[in-house]
Amino acid sequence: MFDLSGLTALVTGASGGIGGSIAKGLHASGATVVLSGTRASALEALASELGDRVHVMAANLSDRAEADALVAKVESTTGQLDILVNNAGITRDGLFIRMKDDDWDQVIEVNLTSGFRLSRAAVKGMMKRRFGRIIGITSVVGVTGNPGQANYAAAKAGMIGMTKALALEVASRGITANCVAPGFIETPMTDALNEKQREAAIGQVPMGRFGAPGDIAAACVYLASREAGYVSGHTLHVNGGIAMI
Amino acid sequence: MSDIADRVKKIVIEHLGVDADKVTIEASFIEDLGADSLDTVELVMAFEEEFGVEIPDDAAETILTVGDAVRFLEKATSA
């Protein structure tokens, strides 16, 4: 439906359920895709599944030097970076009153700060080419909050605010910045729920089921497309109706 | 006018889309040539690329006119 051929995309967290699906979606629409993540074997497996127009660049985004080097590496390998999907994320859940500084810091670093650093690096080349798409994978909990996830909710809400500020600054250069906010999606992250938690979660969703990673990928393909060039600063909620915001 | 000044002028004309005769040595990027703050950042990036130098943020803040850029780059490239 949307043609991304001739464009290069970097997807962080591509070794995860949602990130892998986003990479597949962009690739199926014609983009050259750079897969980044911490688990090299999972990235290699995905790369061989996709075939051509794929590069693997493992990176640990909690390491600032690695995060800073990643965009330069993409640009020197592929010649350009048109679509950045800041998807890498971790959880370190715990009740607020018991949350450790480390759990707070790590989640903010990987889920928010790495996205800032990658976007800052990516936007330079995008400004020169007068085209770019920055997509942040946030979460419904960044807007609604969630008990046990103060750190995660803060990082995800931070990403929404950061994206809006960036969107304003670069709008005149043909660059859009948007977020996609998944609700409950079938991934290893939600597999960690026990049966009771799972039932309770599904009970909250008007559609009566978890979403699929492909639902998030489809939203990303749209926001990455040339056709979405007039959409910026937006958060597209893909959550089965769990929160209508 | 020096070679550096010519190259600076060329970048400014191309980037801001202004008439060559407006790009005098005294011209201020923002006040005379209609640049916004993002334009000035892009100009600095373009100068860095053209001249192969790094312009730190505190120096970039002092580059307000075409002449400022020329003087900075003359110094930076002769060092």
mmCIF file of C-alpha atoms in Angstrom:
data_model
loop_
_atom_site.group_PDB
_atom_site.id
_atom_site.type_symbol
_atom_site.label_atom_id
_atom_site.label_comp_id
_atom_site.label_asym_id
_atom_site.label_seq_id
_atom_site.Cartn_x
_atom_site.Cartn_y
_atom_site.Cartn_z
ATOM 1 C CA MET A 1 0.000 0.000 0.000
ATOM 2 C CA PHE A 2 2.753 2.410 0.994
ATOM 3 C CA ASP A 3 5.943 2.379 -1.026
ATOM 4 C CA LEU A 4 9.134 2.903 0.966
ATOM 5 C CA SER A 5 11.557 1.845 -1.751
ATOM 6 C CA GLY A 6 14.686 3.969 -1.899
ATOM 7 C CA LEU A 7 14.434 4.757 1.816
ATOM 8 C CA THR A 8 16.631 3.401 4.589
ATOM 9 C CA ALA A 9 15.241 2.640 8.032
ATOM 10 C CA LEU A 10 16.952 1.939 11.338
ATOM 11 C CA VAL A 11 14.910 -0.060 13.824
ATOM 12 C CA THR A 12 16.260 -0.353 17.357
ATOM 13 C CA GLY A 13 15.190 -3.244 19.520
ATOM 14 C CA ALA A 14 14.715 -5.294 16.362
ATOM 15 C CA SER A 15 15.490 -8.501 18.240
ATOM 16 C CA GLY A 16 12.236 -8.079 20.180
ATOM 17 C CA GLY A 17 8.694 -9.022 19.198
ATOM 18 C CA ILE A 18 7.428 -5.595 18.160
ATOM 19 C CA GLY A 19 10.742 -4.362 16.753
ATOM 20 C CA GLY A 20 11.150 -7.434 14.573
ATOM 21 C CA SER A 21 7.668 -6.998 13.218
ATOM 22 C CA ILE A 22 8.254 -3.297 12.483
ATOM 23 C CA ALA A 23 11.426 -4.204 10.591
ATOM 24 C CA LYS A 24 9.526 -6.779 8.558
ATOM 25 C CA GLY A 25 6.755 -4.306 7.778
ATOM 26 C CA LEU A 26 9.130 -1.592 6.583
ATOM 27 C CA HIS A 27 11.118 -4.119 4.581
ATOM 28 C CA ALA A 28 7.991 -5.544 2.951
ATOM 29 C CA SER A 29 7.116 -1.992 1.866
ATOM 30 C CA GLY A 30 10.440 -1.697 0.079
ATOM 31 C CA ALA A 31 12.731 -0.004 2.588
ATOM 32 C CA THR A 32 16.320 -1.001 3.206
ATOM 33 C CA VAL A 33 16.323 -1.953 6.864
ATOM 34 C CA VAL A 34 19.067 -1.805 9.471
ATOM 35 C CA LEU A 35 18.376 -4.098 12.390
ATOM 36 C CA SER A 36 19.783 -3.061 15.723
ATOM 37 C CA GLY A 37 19.442 -4.718 19.075
ATOM 38 C CA THR A 38 21.395 -6.462 21.775
ATOM 39 C CA ARG A 39 20.874 -10.072 20.699
ATOM 40 C CA ALA A 40 22.999 -10.546 17.591
ATOM 41 C CA SER A 41 21.789 -14.101 16.912
ATOM 42 C CA ALA A 42 18.134 -13.006 16.809
ATOM 43 C CA LEU A 43 19.065 -10.115 14.504
ATOM 44 C CA GLU A 44 20.988 -12.432 12.184
ATOM 45 C CA ALA A 45 18.071 -14.864 12.083
ATOM 46 C CA LEU A 46 15.677 -12.058 11.150
ATOM 47 C CA ALA A 47 18.118 -10.740 8.550
ATOM 48 C CA SER A 48 18.382 -14.100 6.828
ATOM 49 C CA GLU A 49 14.593 -14.376 6.836
ATOM 50 C CA LEU A 50 14.297 -10.982 5.134
ATOM 51 C CA GLY A 51 17.013 -11.642 2.539
ATOM 52 C CA ASP A 52 18.340 -8.595 0.694
ATOM 53 C CA ARG A 53 18.186 -4.895 1.663
ATOM 54 C CA VAL A 54 19.091 -5.778 5.258
ATOM 55 C CA HIS A 55 21.992 -4.878 7.533
ATOM 56 C CA VAL A 56 22.642 -6.027 11.078
ATOM 57 C CA MET A 57 24.234 -3.640 13.589
ATOM 58 C CA ALA A 58 24.072 -4.948 17.120
ATOM 59 C CA ALA A 59 24.321 -2.190 19.713
ATOM 60 C CA ASN A 60 23.809 -1.826 23.410
ATOM 61 C CA LEU A 61 21.955 1.476 23.699
ATOM 62 C CA SER A 62 22.599 1.761 27.428
ATOM 63 C CA ASP A 63 26.180 2.445 26.327
ATOM 64 C CA ARG A 64 26.223 6.083 25.195
ATOM 65 C CA ALA A 65 29.243 5.702 22.945
ATOM 66 C CA GLU A 66 27.538 2.852 21.111
ATOM 67 C CA ALA A 67 24.321 4.840 20.758
ATOM 68 C CA ASP A 68 26.232 7.838 19.371
ATOM 69 C CA ALA A 69 28.162 5.690 16.904
ATOM 70 C CA LEU A 70 25.137 3.828 15.564
ATOM 71 C CA VAL A 71 23.670 6.488 13.252
ATOM 72 C CA ALA A 72 27.082 7.308 11.776
ATOM 73 C CA LYS A 73 27.593 3.617 11.107
ATOM 74 C CA VAL A 74 24.219 3.350 9.366
ATOM 75 C CA GLU A 75 24.951 6.393 7.215
ATOM 76 C CA SER A 76 28.412 5.212 6.234
ATOM 77 C CA THR A 77 27.091 1.759 5.348
ATOM 78 C CA THR A 78 23.878 2.633 3.518
ATOM 79 C CA GLY A 79 24.617 6.227 2.504
ATOM 80 C CA GLN A 80 21.601 7.709 4.274
ATOM 81 C CA LEU A 81 19.097 7.302 7.098
ATOM 82 C CA ASP A 82 15.534 8.337 6.276
ATOM 83 C CA ILE A 83 13.439 6.523 8.865
ATOM 84 C CA LEU A 84 14.419 6.103 12.497
ATOM 85 C CA VAL A 85 12.255 3.886 14.675
ATOM 86 C CA ASN A 86 13.150 4.273 18.328
ATOM 87 C CA ASN A 87 11.710 1.038 19.561
ATOM 88 C CA ALA A 88 14.329 -0.299 21.984
ATOM 89 C CA GLY A 89 12.878 -0.623 25.436
ATOM 90 C CA ILE A 90 13.265 -2.478 28.684
ATOM 91 C CA THR A 91 11.138 -2.856 31.788
ATOM 92 C CA ARG A 92 12.293 -2.893 35.415
ATOM 93 C CA ASP A 93 8.937 -2.984 37.135
ATOM 94 C CA GLY A 94 8.419 -2.397 40.830
ATOM 95 C CA LEU A 95 6.171 -0.498 43.146
ATOM 96 C CA PHE A 96 7.055 3.156 43.337
ATOM 97 C CA ILE A 97 7.865 3.136 47.030
ATOM 98 C CA ARG A 98 10.344 0.286 46.543
ATOM 99 C CA MET A 99 11.803 1.270 43.181
ATOM 100 C CA LYS A 100 15.603 1.285 43.084
ATOM 101 C CA ASP A 101 17.524 4.198 41.589
ATOM 102 C CA ASP A 102 19.158 1.770 39.181
ATOM 103 C CA ASP A 103 15.815 0.521 37.909
ATOM 104 C CA TRP A 104 14.716 4.082 37.319
ATOM 105 C CA ASP A 105 17.965 5.148 35.654
ATOM 106 C CA GLN A 106 18.270 2.161 33.350
ATOM 107 C CA VAL A 107 14.742 2.446 32.031
ATOM 108 C CA ILE A 108 15.071 6.187 31.406
ATOM 109 C CA GLU A 109 18.442 5.659 29.733
ATOM 110 C CA VAL A 110 17.389 2.945 27.304
ATOM 111 C CA ASN A 111 13.767 3.936 26.676
ATOM 112 C CA LEU A 112 14.134 7.702 26.509
ATOM 113 C CA THR A 113 17.712 8.979 26.427
ATOM 114 C CA SER A 114 18.911 6.620 23.710
ATOM 115 C CA GLY A 115 16.008 7.801 21.555
ATOM 116 C CA PHE A 116 17.085 11.389 22.119
ATOM 117 C CA ARG A 117 20.666 10.661 21.157
ATOM 118 C CA LEU A 118 19.778 8.629 18.063
ATOM 119 C CA SER A 119 17.242 11.227 16.917
ATOM 120 C CA ARG A 120 19.729 14.056 17.425
ATOM 121 C CA ALA A 121 22.270 12.259 15.281
ATOM 122 C CA ALA A 122 19.749 11.210 12.629
ATOM 123 C CA VAL A 123 18.086 14.568 12.176
ATOM 124 C CA LYS A 124 21.282 16.204 10.859
ATOM 125 C CA GLY A 125 21.328 14.159 7.678
ATOM 126 C CA MET A 126 17.549 14.360 7.376
ATOM 127 C CA MET A 127 17.714 18.171 7.506
ATOM 128 C CA LYS A 128 20.206 18.190 4.665
ATOM 129 C CA ARG A 129 18.076 15.902 2.538
ATOM 130 C CA ARG A 130 14.865 17.705 3.519
ATOM 131 C CA PHE A 131 13.180 14.428 4.340
ATOM 132 C CA GLY A 132 12.950 12.282 7.433
ATOM 133 C CA ARG A 133 10.686 10.197 9.594
ATOM 134 C CA ILE A 134 11.287 9.779 13.302
ATOM 135 C CA ILE A 135 8.990 7.302 14.998
ATOM 136 C CA GLY A 136 9.034 6.641 18.724
ATOM 137 C CA ILE A 137 7.429 3.526 20.093
ATOM 138 C CA THR A 138 5.855 4.721 23.286
ATOM 139 C CA SER A 139 3.078 3.000 25.246
ATOM 140 C CA VAL A 140 -0.462 3.518 26.410
ATOM 141 C CA VAL A 141 0.938 3.604 29.946
ATOM 142 C CA GLY A 142 2.872 6.748 29.060
ATOM 143 C CA VAL A 143 -0.494 8.478 28.901
ATOM 144 C CA THR A 144 -2.579 6.536 31.416
ATOM 145 C CA GLY A 145 0.048 5.455 33.963
ATOM 146 C CA ASN A 146 0.303 1.919 35.290
ATOM 147 C CA PRO A 147 0.985 0.672 38.814
ATOM 148 C CA GLY A 148 4.457 -0.837 39.094
ATOM 149 C CA GLN A 149 5.756 1.052 36.060
ATOM 150 C CA ALA A 150 6.599 4.562 37.226
ATOM 151 C CA ASN A 151 9.940 4.413 35.438
ATOM 152 C CA TYR A 152 8.504 2.953 32.225
ATOM 153 C CA ALA A 153 5.514 5.319 32.195
ATOM 154 C CA ALA A 154 7.811 8.310 32.786
ATOM 155 C CA ALA A 155 10.115 7.294 29.941
ATOM 156 C CA LYS A 156 7.217 6.697 27.566
ATOM 157 C CA ALA A 157 5.504 9.981 28.469
ATOM 158 C CA GLY A 158 8.870 11.683 28.063
ATOM 159 C CA MET A 159 9.169 10.282 24.587
ATOM 160 C CA ILE A 160 5.822 11.808 23.615
ATOM 161 C CA GLY A 161 6.875 15.270 24.831
ATOM 162 C CA MET A 162 10.302 14.995 23.234
ATOM 163 C CA THR A 163 8.727 13.955 19.941
ATOM 164 C CA LYS A 164 6.410 16.982 19.926
ATOM 165 C CA ALA A 165 9.264 19.404 20.598
ATOM 166 C CA LEU A 166 11.368 17.822 17.863
ATOM 167 C CA ALA A 167 8.408 17.799 15.470
ATOM 168 C CA LEU A 168 8.017 21.558 15.892
ATOM 169 C CA GLU A 169 11.694 22.249 15.314
ATOM 170 C CA VAL A 170 12.126 20.241 12.143
ATOM 171 C CA ALA A 171 8.699 20.584 10.519
ATOM 172 C CA SER A 172 9.982 23.145 8.024
ATOM 173 C CA ARG A 173 12.612 20.675 6.812
ATOM 174 C CA GLY A 174 10.276 17.933 5.591
ATOM 175 C CA ILE A 175 10.858 15.845 8.692
ATOM 176 C CA THR A 176 8.036 14.422 10.762
ATOM 177 C CA ALA A 177 8.278 13.040 14.291
ATOM 178 C CA ASN A 178 5.503 10.883 15.656
ATOM 179 C CA CYS A 179 4.842 8.183 18.218
ATOM 180 C CA VAL A 180 3.025 4.885 18.101
ATOM 181 C CA ALA A 181 1.544 3.832 21.437
ATOM 182 C CA PRO A 182 0.817 0.109 21.720
ATOM 183 C CA GLY A 183 -1.543 -1.291 24.314
ATOM 184 C CA PHE A 184 -1.305 -4.988 25.182
ATOM 185 C CA ILE A 185 0.484 -6.749 22.335
ATOM 186 C CA GLU A 186 1.405 -10.460 22.134
ATOM 187 C CA THR A 187 5.172 -10.413 22.776
ATOM 188 C CA PRO A 188 7.681 -11.958 25.168
ATOM 189 C CA MET A 189 7.026 -8.873 27.350
ATOM 190 C CA THR A 190 3.336 -9.780 27.787
ATOM 191 C CA ASP A 191 4.120 -13.528 27.901
ATOM 192 C CA ALA A 192 5.630 -12.743 31.289
ATOM 193 C CA LEU A 193 2.116 -12.136 32.676
ATOM 194 C CA ASN A 194 0.635 -15.051 34.619
ATOM 195 C CA GLU A 195 -2.749 -16.492 33.629
ATOM 196 C CA LYS A 196 -4.706 -14.380 36.101
ATOM 197 C CA GLN A 197 -2.961 -11.138 35.060
ATOM 198 C CA ARG A 198 -3.501 -12.055 31.443
ATOM 199 C CA GLU A 199 -7.226 -12.602 31.896
ATOM 200 C CA ALA A 200 -7.559 -9.353 33.804
ATOM 201 C CA ALA A 201 -5.672 -7.525 31.069
ATOM 202 C CA ILE A 202 -7.813 -8.955 28.277
ATOM 203 C CA GLY A 203 -10.916 -8.068 30.316
ATOM 204 C CA GLN A 204 -9.963 -4.396 30.022
ATOM 205 C CA VAL A 205 -9.662 -4.435 26.248
ATOM 206 C CA PRO A 206 -12.905 -3.639 24.385
ATOM 207 C CA MET A 207 -11.772 -5.834 21.512
ATOM 208 C CA GLY A 208 -11.358 -8.745 23.918
ATOM 209 C CA ARG A 209 -7.898 -9.744 22.764
ATOM 210 C CA PHE A 210 -4.294 -8.669 22.730
ATOM 211 C CA GLY A 211 -2.979 -6.990 19.617
ATOM 212 C CA ALA A 212 -0.429 -8.550 17.281
ATOM 213 C CA PRO A 213 3.026 -7.058 16.629
ATOM 214 C CA GLY A 214 1.887 -6.570 13.032
ATOM 215 C CA ASP A 215 -0.692 -4.043 14.239
ATOM 216 C CA ILE A 216 2.158 -1.847 15.464
ATOM 217 C CA ALA A 217 4.186 -2.461 12.317
ATOM 218 C CA ALA A 218 1.289 -1.279 10.150
ATOM 219 C CA ALA A 219 1.064 1.986 12.083
ATOM 220 C CA CYS A 220 4.806 2.499 11.626
ATOM 221 C CA VAL A 221 4.669 1.812 7.893
ATOM 222 C CA TYR A 222 2.020 4.487 7.555
ATOM 223 C CA LEU A 223 3.895 7.089 9.604
ATOM 224 C CA ALA A 224 7.098 6.290 7.684
ATOM 225 C CA SER A 225 5.416 6.743 4.328
ATOM 226 C CA ARG A 226 5.595 9.767 2.075
ATOM 227 C CA GLU A 227 1.797 9.869 2.290
ATOM 228 C CA ALA A 228 2.008 10.688 6.031
ATOM 229 C CA GLY A 229 4.069 13.812 5.346
ATOM 230 C CA TYR A 230 1.454 16.119 6.865
ATOM 231 C CA VAL A 231 1.168 14.136 10.114
ATOM 232 C CA SER A 232 3.602 15.291 12.786
ATOM 233 C CA GLY A 233 3.802 15.430 16.569
ATOM 234 C CA HIS A 234 1.061 12.842 16.752
ATOM 235 C CA THR A 235 0.729 9.778 18.947
ATOM 236 C CA LEU A 236 -1.104 6.990 17.178
ATOM 237 C CA HIS A 237 -2.708 4.706 19.756
ATOM 238 C CA VAL A 238 -2.950 1.060 18.728
ATOM 239 C CA ASN A 239 -4.575 -0.542 21.721
ATOM 240 C CA GLY A 240 -7.867 -2.275 20.872
ATOM 241 C CA GLY A 241 -9.765 0.615 22.395
ATOM 242 C CA ILE A 242 -8.370 0.192 25.903
ATOM 243 C CA ALA A 243 -7.841 3.935 26.222
ATOM 244 C CA MET A 244 -9.359 6.436 23.807
ATOM 245 C CA ILE A 245 -7.092 9.433 24.097
ATOM 246 C CA MET B 1 37.250 39.369 -1.251
ATOM 247 C CA SER B 2 39.104 36.286 -0.097
ATOM 248 C CA ASP B 3 38.487 32.782 -1.334
ATOM 249 C CA ILE B 4 37.013 31.901 2.058
ATOM 250 C CA ALA B 5 34.597 34.820 1.867
ATOM 251 C CA ASP B 6 33.486 33.701 -1.595
ATOM 252 C CA ARG B 7 32.861 30.180 -0.400
ATOM 253 C CA VAL B 8 30.961 31.424 2.664
ATOM 254 C CA LYS B 9 28.821 33.702 0.494
ATOM 255 C CA LYS B 10 28.057 30.878 -1.897
ATOM 256 C CA ILE B 11 26.836 28.655 0.962
ATOM 257 C CA VAL B 12 24.710 31.459 2.410
ATOM 258 C CA ILE B 13 23.143 32.291 -0.948
ATOM 259 C CA GLU B 14 22.353 28.673 -1.689
ATOM 260 C CA HIS B 15 21.092 27.865 1.738
ATOM 261 C CA LEU B 16 18.963 30.895 2.455
ATOM 262 C CA GLY B 17 17.887 31.449 -1.131
ATOM 263 C CA VAL B 18 18.727 35.161 -1.017
ATOM 264 C CA ASP B 19 20.074 37.510 -3.691
ATOM 265 C CA ALA B 20 23.856 37.643 -3.921
ATOM 266 C CA ASP B 21 23.936 41.436 -3.511
ATOM 267 C CA LYS B 22 22.268 41.161 -0.100
ATOM 268 C CA VAL B 23 25.024 38.899 1.201
ATOM 269 C CA THR B 24 27.446 41.596 2.253
ATOM 270 C CA ILE B 25 30.139 41.109 4.839
ATOM 271 C CA GLU B 26 28.083 43.063 7.388
ATOM 272 C CA ALA B 27 24.829 41.197 6.720
ATOM 273 C CA SER B 28 23.286 39.526 9.750
ATOM 274 C CA PHE B 29 21.909 36.060 9.025
ATOM 275 C CA ILE B 30 18.793 36.580 11.107
ATOM 276 C CA GLU B 31 18.106 40.304 10.833
ATOM 277 C CA ASP B 32 19.124 40.969 7.226
ATOM 278 C CA LEU B 33 18.870 37.618 5.499
ATOM 279 C CA GLY B 34 15.733 36.195 7.104
ATOM 280 C CA ALA B 35 17.309 33.111 8.665
ATOM 281 C CA ASP B 36 15.628 31.382 11.594
ATOM 282 C CA SER B 37 17.503 29.662 14.406
ATOM 283 C CA LEU B 38 17.467 26.319 12.624
ATOM 284 C CA ASP B 39 18.888 27.970 9.486
ATOM 285 C CA THR B 40 21.826 29.267 11.509
ATOM 286 C CA VAL B 41 22.515 25.763 12.824
ATOM 287 C CA GLU B 42 22.350 24.416 9.281
ATOM 288 C CA LEU B 43 24.715 27.137 8.068
ATOM 289 C CA VAL B 44 27.205 26.228 10.767
ATOM 290 C CA MET B 45 26.940 22.576 9.748
ATOM 291 C CA ALA B 46 27.457 23.535 6.104
ATOM 292 C CA PHE B 47 30.540 25.625 7.006
ATOM 293 C CA GLU B 48 31.933 22.718 8.996
ATOM 294 C CA GLU B 49 31.535 20.429 6.038
ATOM 295 C CA GLU B 50 32.876 22.858 3.431
ATOM 296 C CA PHE B 51 35.949 23.829 5.428
ATOM 297 C CA GLY B 52 36.562 20.564 7.307
ATOM 298 C CA VAL B 53 36.598 22.269 10.685
ATOM 299 C CA GLU B 54 34.604 21.847 13.837
ATOM 300 C CA ILE B 55 32.730 24.887 15.105
ATOM 301 C CA PRO B 56 31.965 24.439 18.805
ATOM 302 C CA ASP B 57 28.605 25.673 20.122
ATOM 303 C CA ASP B 58 30.073 28.622 22.020
ATOM 304 C CA ALA B 59 31.855 29.789 18.870
ATOM 305 C CA ALA B 60 28.764 29.202 16.741
ATOM 306 C CA GLU B 61 26.831 31.554 19.002
ATOM 307 C CA THR B 62 29.207 34.387 18.118
ATOM 308 C CA ILE B 63 28.768 33.897 14.355
ATOM 309 C CA LEU B 64 25.937 36.307 13.628
ATOM 310 C CA THR B 65 27.004 37.910 10.367
ATOM 311 C CA VAL B 66 28.651 36.816 7.146
ATOM 312 C CA GLY B 67 31.803 38.602 8.301
ATOM 313 C CA ASP B 68 31.789 36.734 11.624
ATOM 314 C CA ALA B 69 31.743 33.461 9.719
ATOM 315 C CA VAL B 70 34.527 34.534 7.364
ATOM 316 C CA ARG B 71 36.755 35.719 10.218
ATOM 317 C CA PHE B 72 36.167 32.545 12.233
ATOM 318 C CA LEU B 73 36.883 30.309 9.254
ATOM 319 C CA GLU B 74 39.974 32.263 8.203
ATOM 320 C CA LYS B 75 41.376 31.771 11.680
ATOM 321 C CA ALA B 76 40.267 28.138 11.953
ATOM 322 C CA THR B 77 41.680 27.097 8.588
ATOM 323 C CA SER B 78 45.009 28.883 9.047
ATOM 324 C CA ALA B 79 45.656 27.191 12.401
#
